[in-house]
XYZ file of C-alpha atoms in Angstrom:
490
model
C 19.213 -4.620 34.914
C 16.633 -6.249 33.062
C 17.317 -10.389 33.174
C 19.451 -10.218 36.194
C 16.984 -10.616 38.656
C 13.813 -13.132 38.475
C 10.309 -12.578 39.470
C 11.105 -13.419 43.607
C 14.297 -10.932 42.964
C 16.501 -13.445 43.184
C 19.300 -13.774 40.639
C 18.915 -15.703 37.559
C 22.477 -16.481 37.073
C 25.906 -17.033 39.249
C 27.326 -13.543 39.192
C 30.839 -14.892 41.578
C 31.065 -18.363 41.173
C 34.361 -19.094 43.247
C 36.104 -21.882 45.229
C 35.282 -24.477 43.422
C 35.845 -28.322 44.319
C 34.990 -31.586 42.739
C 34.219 -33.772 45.760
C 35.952 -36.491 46.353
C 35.836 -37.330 50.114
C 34.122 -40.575 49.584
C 31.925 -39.968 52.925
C 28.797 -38.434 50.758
C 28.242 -41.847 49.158
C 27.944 -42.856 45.190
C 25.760 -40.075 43.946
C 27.953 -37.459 45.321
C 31.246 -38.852 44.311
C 33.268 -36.464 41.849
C 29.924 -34.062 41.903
C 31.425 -30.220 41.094
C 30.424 -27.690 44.307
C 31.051 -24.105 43.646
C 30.583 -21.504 46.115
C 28.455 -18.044 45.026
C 28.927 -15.417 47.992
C 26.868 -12.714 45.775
C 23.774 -15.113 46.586
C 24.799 -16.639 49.822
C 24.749 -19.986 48.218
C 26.639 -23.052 47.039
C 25.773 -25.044 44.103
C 26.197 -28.743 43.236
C 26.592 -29.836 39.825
C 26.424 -33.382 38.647
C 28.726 -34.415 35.952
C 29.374 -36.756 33.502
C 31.911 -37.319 31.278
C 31.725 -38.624 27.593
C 34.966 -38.488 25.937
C 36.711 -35.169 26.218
C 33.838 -33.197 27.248
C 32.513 -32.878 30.561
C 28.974 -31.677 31.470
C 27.119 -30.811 34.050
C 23.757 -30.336 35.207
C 21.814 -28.993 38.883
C 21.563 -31.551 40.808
C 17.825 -30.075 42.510
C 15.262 -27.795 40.763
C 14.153 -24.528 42.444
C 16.593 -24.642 45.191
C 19.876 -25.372 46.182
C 22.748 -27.675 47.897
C 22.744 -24.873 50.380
C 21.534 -21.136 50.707
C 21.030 -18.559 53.530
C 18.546 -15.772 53.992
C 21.491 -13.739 56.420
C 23.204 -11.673 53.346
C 26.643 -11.690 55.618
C 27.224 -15.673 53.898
C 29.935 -15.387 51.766
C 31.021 -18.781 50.986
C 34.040 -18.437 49.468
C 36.331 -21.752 49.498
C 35.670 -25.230 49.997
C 37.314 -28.298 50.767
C 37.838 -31.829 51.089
C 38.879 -32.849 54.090
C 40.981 -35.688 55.718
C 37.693 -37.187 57.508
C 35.377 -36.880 54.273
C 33.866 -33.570 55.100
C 33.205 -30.938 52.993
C 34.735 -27.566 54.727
C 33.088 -24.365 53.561
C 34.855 -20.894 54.086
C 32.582 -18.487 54.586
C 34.211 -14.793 54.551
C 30.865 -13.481 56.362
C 31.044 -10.153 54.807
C 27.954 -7.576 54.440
C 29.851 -6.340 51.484
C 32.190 -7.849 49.276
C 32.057 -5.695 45.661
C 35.437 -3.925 44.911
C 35.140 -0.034 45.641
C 35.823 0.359 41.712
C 32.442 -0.577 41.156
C 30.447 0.374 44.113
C 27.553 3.083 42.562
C 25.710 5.862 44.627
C 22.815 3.304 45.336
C 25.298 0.549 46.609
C 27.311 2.806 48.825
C 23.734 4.126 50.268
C 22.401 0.628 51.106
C 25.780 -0.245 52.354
C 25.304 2.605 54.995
C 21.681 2.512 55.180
C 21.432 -1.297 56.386
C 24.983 -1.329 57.848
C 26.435 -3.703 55.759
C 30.492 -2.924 56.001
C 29.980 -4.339 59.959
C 30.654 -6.692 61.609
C 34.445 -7.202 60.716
C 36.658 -10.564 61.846
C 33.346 -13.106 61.643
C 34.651 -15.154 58.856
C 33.578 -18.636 59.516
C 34.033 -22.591 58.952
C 31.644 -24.788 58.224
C 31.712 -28.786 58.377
C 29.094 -30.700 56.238
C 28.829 -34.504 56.387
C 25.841 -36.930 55.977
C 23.866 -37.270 59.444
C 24.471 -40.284 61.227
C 28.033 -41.125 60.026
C 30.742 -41.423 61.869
C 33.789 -39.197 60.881
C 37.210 -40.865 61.321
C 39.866 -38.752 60.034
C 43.068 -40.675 58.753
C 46.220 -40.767 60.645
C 49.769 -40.794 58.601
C 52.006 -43.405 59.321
C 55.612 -42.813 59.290
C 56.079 -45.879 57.697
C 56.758 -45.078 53.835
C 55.437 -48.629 52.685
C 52.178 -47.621 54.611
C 51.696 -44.388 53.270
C 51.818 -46.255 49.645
C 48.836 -47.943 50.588
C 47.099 -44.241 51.226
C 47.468 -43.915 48.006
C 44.182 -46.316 47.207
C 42.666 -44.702 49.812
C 38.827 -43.756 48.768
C 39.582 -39.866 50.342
C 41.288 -37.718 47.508
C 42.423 -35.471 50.516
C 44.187 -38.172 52.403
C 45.744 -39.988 48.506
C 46.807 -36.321 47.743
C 48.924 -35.556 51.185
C 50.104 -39.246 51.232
C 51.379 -38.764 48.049
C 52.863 -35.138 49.168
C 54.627 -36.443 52.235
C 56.173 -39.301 50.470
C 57.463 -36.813 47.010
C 58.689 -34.323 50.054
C 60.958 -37.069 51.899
C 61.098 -39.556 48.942
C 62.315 -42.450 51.491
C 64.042 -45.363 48.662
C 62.339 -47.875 50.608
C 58.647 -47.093 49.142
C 60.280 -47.575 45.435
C 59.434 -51.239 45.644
C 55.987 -50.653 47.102
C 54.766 -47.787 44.427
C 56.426 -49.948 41.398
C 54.342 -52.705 42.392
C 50.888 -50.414 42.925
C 51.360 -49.993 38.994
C 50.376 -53.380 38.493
C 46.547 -52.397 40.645
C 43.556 -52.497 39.093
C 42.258 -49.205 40.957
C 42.775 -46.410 38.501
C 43.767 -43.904 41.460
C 45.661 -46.299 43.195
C 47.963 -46.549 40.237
C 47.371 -42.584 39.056
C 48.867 -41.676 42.362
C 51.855 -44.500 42.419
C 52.597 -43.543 38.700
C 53.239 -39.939 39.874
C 54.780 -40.434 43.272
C 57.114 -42.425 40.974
C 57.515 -39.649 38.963
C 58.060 -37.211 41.651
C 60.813 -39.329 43.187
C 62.644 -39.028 39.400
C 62.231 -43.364 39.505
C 59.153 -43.662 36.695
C 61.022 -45.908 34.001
C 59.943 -45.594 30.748
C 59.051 -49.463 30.132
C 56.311 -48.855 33.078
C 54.568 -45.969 31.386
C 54.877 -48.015 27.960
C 53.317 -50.855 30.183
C 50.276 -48.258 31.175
C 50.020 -47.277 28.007
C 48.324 -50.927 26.914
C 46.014 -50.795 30.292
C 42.473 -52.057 29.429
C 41.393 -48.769 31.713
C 40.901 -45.667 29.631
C 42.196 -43.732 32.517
C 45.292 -45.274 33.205
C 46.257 -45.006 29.890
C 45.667 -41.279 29.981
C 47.745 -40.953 32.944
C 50.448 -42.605 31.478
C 49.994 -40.734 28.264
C 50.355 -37.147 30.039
C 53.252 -38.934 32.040
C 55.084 -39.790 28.790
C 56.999 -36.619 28.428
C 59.176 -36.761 31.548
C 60.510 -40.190 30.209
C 61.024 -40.270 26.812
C 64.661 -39.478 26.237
C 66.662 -40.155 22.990
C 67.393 -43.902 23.972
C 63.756 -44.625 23.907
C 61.003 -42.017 21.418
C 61.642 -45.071 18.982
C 59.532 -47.294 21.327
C 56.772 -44.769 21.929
C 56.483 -43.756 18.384
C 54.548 -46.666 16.754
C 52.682 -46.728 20.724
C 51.127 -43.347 19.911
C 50.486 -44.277 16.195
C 48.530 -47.001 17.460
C 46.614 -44.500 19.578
C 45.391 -42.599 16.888
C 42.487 -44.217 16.141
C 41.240 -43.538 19.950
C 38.888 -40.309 19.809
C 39.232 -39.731 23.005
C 43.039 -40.378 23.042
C 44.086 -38.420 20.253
C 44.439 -35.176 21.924
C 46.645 -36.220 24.455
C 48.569 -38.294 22.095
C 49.029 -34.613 19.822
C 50.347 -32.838 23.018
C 53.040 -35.599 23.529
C 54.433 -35.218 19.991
C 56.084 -32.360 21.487
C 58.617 -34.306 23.290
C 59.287 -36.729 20.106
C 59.704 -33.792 18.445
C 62.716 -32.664 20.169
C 64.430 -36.151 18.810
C 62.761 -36.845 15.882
C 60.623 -33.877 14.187
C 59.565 -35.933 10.803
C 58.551 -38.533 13.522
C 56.598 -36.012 15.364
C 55.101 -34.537 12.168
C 53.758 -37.707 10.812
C 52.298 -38.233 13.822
C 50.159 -35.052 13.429
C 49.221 -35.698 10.054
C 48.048 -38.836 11.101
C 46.072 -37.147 13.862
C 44.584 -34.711 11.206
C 43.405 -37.590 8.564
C 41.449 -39.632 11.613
C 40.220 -36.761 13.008
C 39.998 -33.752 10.723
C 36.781 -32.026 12.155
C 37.669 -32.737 15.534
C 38.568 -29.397 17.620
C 40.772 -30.669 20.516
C 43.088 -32.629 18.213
C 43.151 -29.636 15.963
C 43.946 -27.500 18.880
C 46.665 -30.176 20.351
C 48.008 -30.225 16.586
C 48.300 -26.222 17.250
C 50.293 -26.737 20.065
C 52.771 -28.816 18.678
C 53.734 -26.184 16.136
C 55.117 -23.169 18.437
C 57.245 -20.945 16.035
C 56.432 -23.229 12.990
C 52.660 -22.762 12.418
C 52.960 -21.020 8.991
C 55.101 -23.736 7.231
C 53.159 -26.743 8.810
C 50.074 -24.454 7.472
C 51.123 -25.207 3.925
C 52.104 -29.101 4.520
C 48.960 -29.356 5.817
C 46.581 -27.888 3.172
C 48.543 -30.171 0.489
C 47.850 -32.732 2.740
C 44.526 -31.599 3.192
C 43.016 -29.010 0.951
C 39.563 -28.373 2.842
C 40.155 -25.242 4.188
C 36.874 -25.752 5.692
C 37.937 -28.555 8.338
C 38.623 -27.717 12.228
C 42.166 -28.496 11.864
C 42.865 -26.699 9.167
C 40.573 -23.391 10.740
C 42.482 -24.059 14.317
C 45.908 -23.720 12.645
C 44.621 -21.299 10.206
C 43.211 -18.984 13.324
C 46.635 -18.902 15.359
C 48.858 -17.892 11.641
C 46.110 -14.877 11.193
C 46.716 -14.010 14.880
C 49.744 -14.398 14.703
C 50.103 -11.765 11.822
C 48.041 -9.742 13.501
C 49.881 -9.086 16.433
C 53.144 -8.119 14.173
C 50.978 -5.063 13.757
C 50.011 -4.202 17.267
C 51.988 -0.856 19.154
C 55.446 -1.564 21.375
C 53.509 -2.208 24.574
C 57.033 -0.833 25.745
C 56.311 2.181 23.795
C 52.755 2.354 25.898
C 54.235 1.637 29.118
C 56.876 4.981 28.608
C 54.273 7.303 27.388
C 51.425 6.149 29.782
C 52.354 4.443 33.084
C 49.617 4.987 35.097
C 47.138 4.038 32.064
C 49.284 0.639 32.144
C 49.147 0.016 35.405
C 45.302 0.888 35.813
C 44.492 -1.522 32.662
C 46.293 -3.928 34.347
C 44.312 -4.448 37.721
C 41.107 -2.978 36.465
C 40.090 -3.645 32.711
C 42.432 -6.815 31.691
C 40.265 -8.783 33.879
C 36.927 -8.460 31.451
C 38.696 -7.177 28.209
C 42.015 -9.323 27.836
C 45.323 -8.828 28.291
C 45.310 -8.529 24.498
C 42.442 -6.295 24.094
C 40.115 -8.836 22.344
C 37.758 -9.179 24.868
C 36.852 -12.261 26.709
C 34.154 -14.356 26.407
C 30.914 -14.085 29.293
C 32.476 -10.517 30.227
C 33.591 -8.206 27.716
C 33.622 -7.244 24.250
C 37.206 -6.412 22.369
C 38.792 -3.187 22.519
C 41.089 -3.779 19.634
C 39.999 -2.519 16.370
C 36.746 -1.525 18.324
C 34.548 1.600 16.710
C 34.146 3.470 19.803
C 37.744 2.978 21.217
C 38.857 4.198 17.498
C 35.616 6.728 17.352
C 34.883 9.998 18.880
C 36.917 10.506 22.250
C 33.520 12.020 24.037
C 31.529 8.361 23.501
C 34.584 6.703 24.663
C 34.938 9.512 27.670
C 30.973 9.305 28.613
C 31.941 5.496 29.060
C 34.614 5.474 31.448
C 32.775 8.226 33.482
C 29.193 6.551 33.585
C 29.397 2.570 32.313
C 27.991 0.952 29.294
C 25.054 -1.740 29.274
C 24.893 -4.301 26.470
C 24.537 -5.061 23.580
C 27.069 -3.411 22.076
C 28.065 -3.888 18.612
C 31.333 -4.088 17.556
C 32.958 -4.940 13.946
C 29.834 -5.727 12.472
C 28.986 -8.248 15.282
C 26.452 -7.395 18.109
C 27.743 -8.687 21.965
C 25.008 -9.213 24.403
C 24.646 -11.559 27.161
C 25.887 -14.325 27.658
C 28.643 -13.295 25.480
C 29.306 -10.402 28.040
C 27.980 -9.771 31.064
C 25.210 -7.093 31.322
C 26.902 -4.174 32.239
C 30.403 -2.146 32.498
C 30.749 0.181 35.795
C 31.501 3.938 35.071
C 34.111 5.356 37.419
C 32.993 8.888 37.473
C 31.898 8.812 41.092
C 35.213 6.711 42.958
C 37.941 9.021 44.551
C 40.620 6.785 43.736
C 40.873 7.949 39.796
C 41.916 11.346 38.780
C 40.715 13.363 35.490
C 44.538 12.545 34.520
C 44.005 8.818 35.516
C 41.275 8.109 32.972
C 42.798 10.027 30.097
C 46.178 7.840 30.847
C 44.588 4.569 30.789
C 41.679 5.607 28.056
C 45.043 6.881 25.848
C 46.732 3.797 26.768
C 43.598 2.007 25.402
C 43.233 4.367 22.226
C 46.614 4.045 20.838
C 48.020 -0.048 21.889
C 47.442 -3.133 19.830
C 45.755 -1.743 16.559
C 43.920 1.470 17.424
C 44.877 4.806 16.414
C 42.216 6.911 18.360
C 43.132 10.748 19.266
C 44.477 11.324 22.190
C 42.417 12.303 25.285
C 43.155 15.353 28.040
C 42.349 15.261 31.265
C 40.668 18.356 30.592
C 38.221 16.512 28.103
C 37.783 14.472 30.550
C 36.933 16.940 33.570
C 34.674 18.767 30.708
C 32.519 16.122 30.319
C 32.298 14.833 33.947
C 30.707 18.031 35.039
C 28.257 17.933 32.046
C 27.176 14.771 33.430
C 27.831 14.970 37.089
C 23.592 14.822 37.596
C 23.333 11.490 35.332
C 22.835 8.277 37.444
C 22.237 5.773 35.202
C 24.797 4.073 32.806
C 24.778 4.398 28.902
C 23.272 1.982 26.972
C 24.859 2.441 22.830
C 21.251 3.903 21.489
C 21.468 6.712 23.508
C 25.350 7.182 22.579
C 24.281 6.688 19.026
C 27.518 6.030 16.371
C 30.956 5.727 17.969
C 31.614 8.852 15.899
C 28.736 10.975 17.550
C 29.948 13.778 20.108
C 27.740 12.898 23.860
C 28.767 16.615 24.471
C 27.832 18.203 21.275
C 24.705 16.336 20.597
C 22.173 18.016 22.769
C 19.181 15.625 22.204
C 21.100 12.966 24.711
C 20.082 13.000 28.045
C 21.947 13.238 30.804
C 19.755 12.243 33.627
């Protein structure tokens, strides 16, 4: 497909970016410290990414030009996984697979290389790798069984050894570490004190006069901890306290989404409270997305009322927060109009089942599509159109763009190219009309229904076609593939 592929045939883009970790051994040194690795067995590589944060976004960028953290030339490297581990390391999985696509979408071409250059051998290789800076000394960390010493893991500069310190001590919760972890909230290293605040929390012990204490910390993260902490201690004896606390946090950019998620639990106590709170969130910050969506979130089974308080309050329809809450009451009214998925599920079972483990991965459990992979199916033209474009789909696969409502989907939006299913064994003529009716008739479509005769119609009239559709050749949704003779079907 044209833009996959670069001029030395390698791939231009990550195609099954998996296993990813954020590294935080603390062997690698400074520059590698919280750098994102992320495994891509389709290229028999693994990236590294170096971030930086800047108030609630994250971004990344390669850390080398032209080439990468690590890469093989044997196409059996599958990285898969990877790891911190308790000396530092980083531990790579590597499945060590000739072939890992699903059968679903292997094509004629795959399956023949897969023979040709016997790919589907050798079986039971899978591999572990160790990688670690030359010339250091790995020392992995021993756990005490003293409690009060295990506390003390919890500064430890490994993430892997502060993570099972604090899992052994939330497993056994021995009283005699209380003491220990109360006092590690009074540190001034921000994991030291993330990891006593929730070992603390874990043991049921986190008081709510030590989370109001974190809340004031001079260290941006500690307050957040404490701030997504908040809701497993306030209780009706203390949201007064925390009220005018998050008030105060308003005014923090960065803060103010966290401080709209927590309304929730003054909510349950105090909803004018809760409300004002929002309001207040939505003056400071009216064009900011994350506190419109953390506003949105707050308003589960209200969102239509607080709609209307909020446009008197204020009027710009225009603004993010208004749009965010605006956005969930359309959808919201929407889906009051979809089919009884129960309805779907009687009449076609196996067309449930197949969307299920096939298509909801790319199009949504909802039908509308997901960003990077595929374009809605609600309310979409050819799912609503003629049953023989929609057919000639299924069979054969679809490359972009496609558009769809007035609004033209082509990569990156979606990925280059939907598999037909024509040539795998595992899907009857029945199959396909199931899961294409199932398709055609939930959420808002009303397409005819499809046979499985239509369907073993028009895979013979294209049995000798090897390449996938692309939508000028299909022409309008409503145009007949079978009755138009001027498409090809080779």
């Amino acid at each position: 497909m044209k833009g996959v592929l670069d001029d030395s045939l390698r791939l231009v883009n990550m195609t099954a970016a998996c296993g990813p970790i954020i590294y935080r051994g603390g062997l690698f040194g400074p520059a590698y410290q919280f750098n994102a690795f992320v495994a891509e067995p389709s290229a028999n590589l693994i990236k590294r990414d170096i971030l930086t944060e800047r108030g609630n976004i994250v971004r990344g960028r390669e850390a080398y030009h032209g080439r990468e953290f690590l890469a093989s030339v044997d196409e059996r490297f599958r990285p898969v996984s990877l790891y911190d581990g308790p000396d530092g390391a980083l531990y790579i999985v590597d499945m060590y697979r000739g072939i890992i696509q699903h059968k679903t979408y292997l094509t004629p071409y795959l399956a023949n290389e897969i023979g040709k250059r016997s790919l589907i051998k050798p079986l039971s290789c899978g591999r572990l790798y160790k990688v670690y800076p030359a010339g250091k000394k790995l020392t992995p960390v021993t756990f005490p069984e003293d409690p009060v010493k295990l506390v003390a893991l919890l500064g430890n500069v490994n993430g892997y050894v502060r993570d099972k310190a604090q899992q052994i001590l939330v497993d056994s919760k021995p009283q005699q570490a209380i003491p220990a972890l109360k006092e590690a909230l009074k540190s001034t290293n921000p994991l030291f004190v993330t990891h006593a605040l929730w070992t603390l929390e874990g043991f049921g012990e986190l008081q709510a006069d030590e989370v109001l204490a974190l809340l004031q910390s001079p260290q941006w993260n500690i307050r957040m901890q404490a701030l997504t902490a908040s809701p497993t201690v306030i209780a009706q004896n203390n949201y007064k306290a925390f009220v005018p606390v998050l008030t105060a946090m308003v005014n923090d950019t960065t803060a103010a989404p966290y401080v709209g998620f927590v309304t929730n639990s003054i909510k349950t106590y105090d909803q004018q409270a809760a409300d004002n709170i929002l309001f207040t969130l939505a003056k400071r910050h009216p064009k900011n997305n994350y506190v419109g969506d953390a506003i949105v979130a707050a308003l589960q089974g209200r969102e239509q009322a607080f709609e209307k308080q909020m446009l008197a309050y204020l009027p710009d329809t225009g603004l993010a927060v208004n749009k965010r809450i605006n956005k969930v009451v359309v959808a919201i009214e929407d889906a009051k109009l979809n089919s009884d998925p129960k309805l779907m599920a009687k009449y076609y079972p196996r067309g449930v089942a197949i969307y299920a483990t096939v298509c909801k991965t790319c199009h949504g459990e909802d039908g509308n599509g997901i960003t990077a992979l595929a374009p809605p199916l609600n309310k979409s033209e050819i799912v609503n159109g003629n049953k023989t474009t929609m057919i000639s789909i299924v069979l054969k696969g679809l490359s972009g763009p496609v558009k769809i409502a007035g609004h033209v989907y082509k990569a990156p939006e979606i990925s280059g190219e939907m598999p037909g299913f024509a040539d795998n064994k595992d899907f009857t003529d029945d199959d396909l009309a199931q899961v294409m009716n199932f398709v055609r008739r939930s959420w808002q479509n009303k397409g005819d229904k499809v046979n499985a005769s239509d369907v073993k119609t028009l895979r013979a009239k294209l049995a000798s076609r090897q390449k996938v559709f692309t939508m000028d050749e299909l022409g309008t949704p409503a145009k007949s593939v079978a009755a138009d003779p001027s498409i090809k079907t080779n």
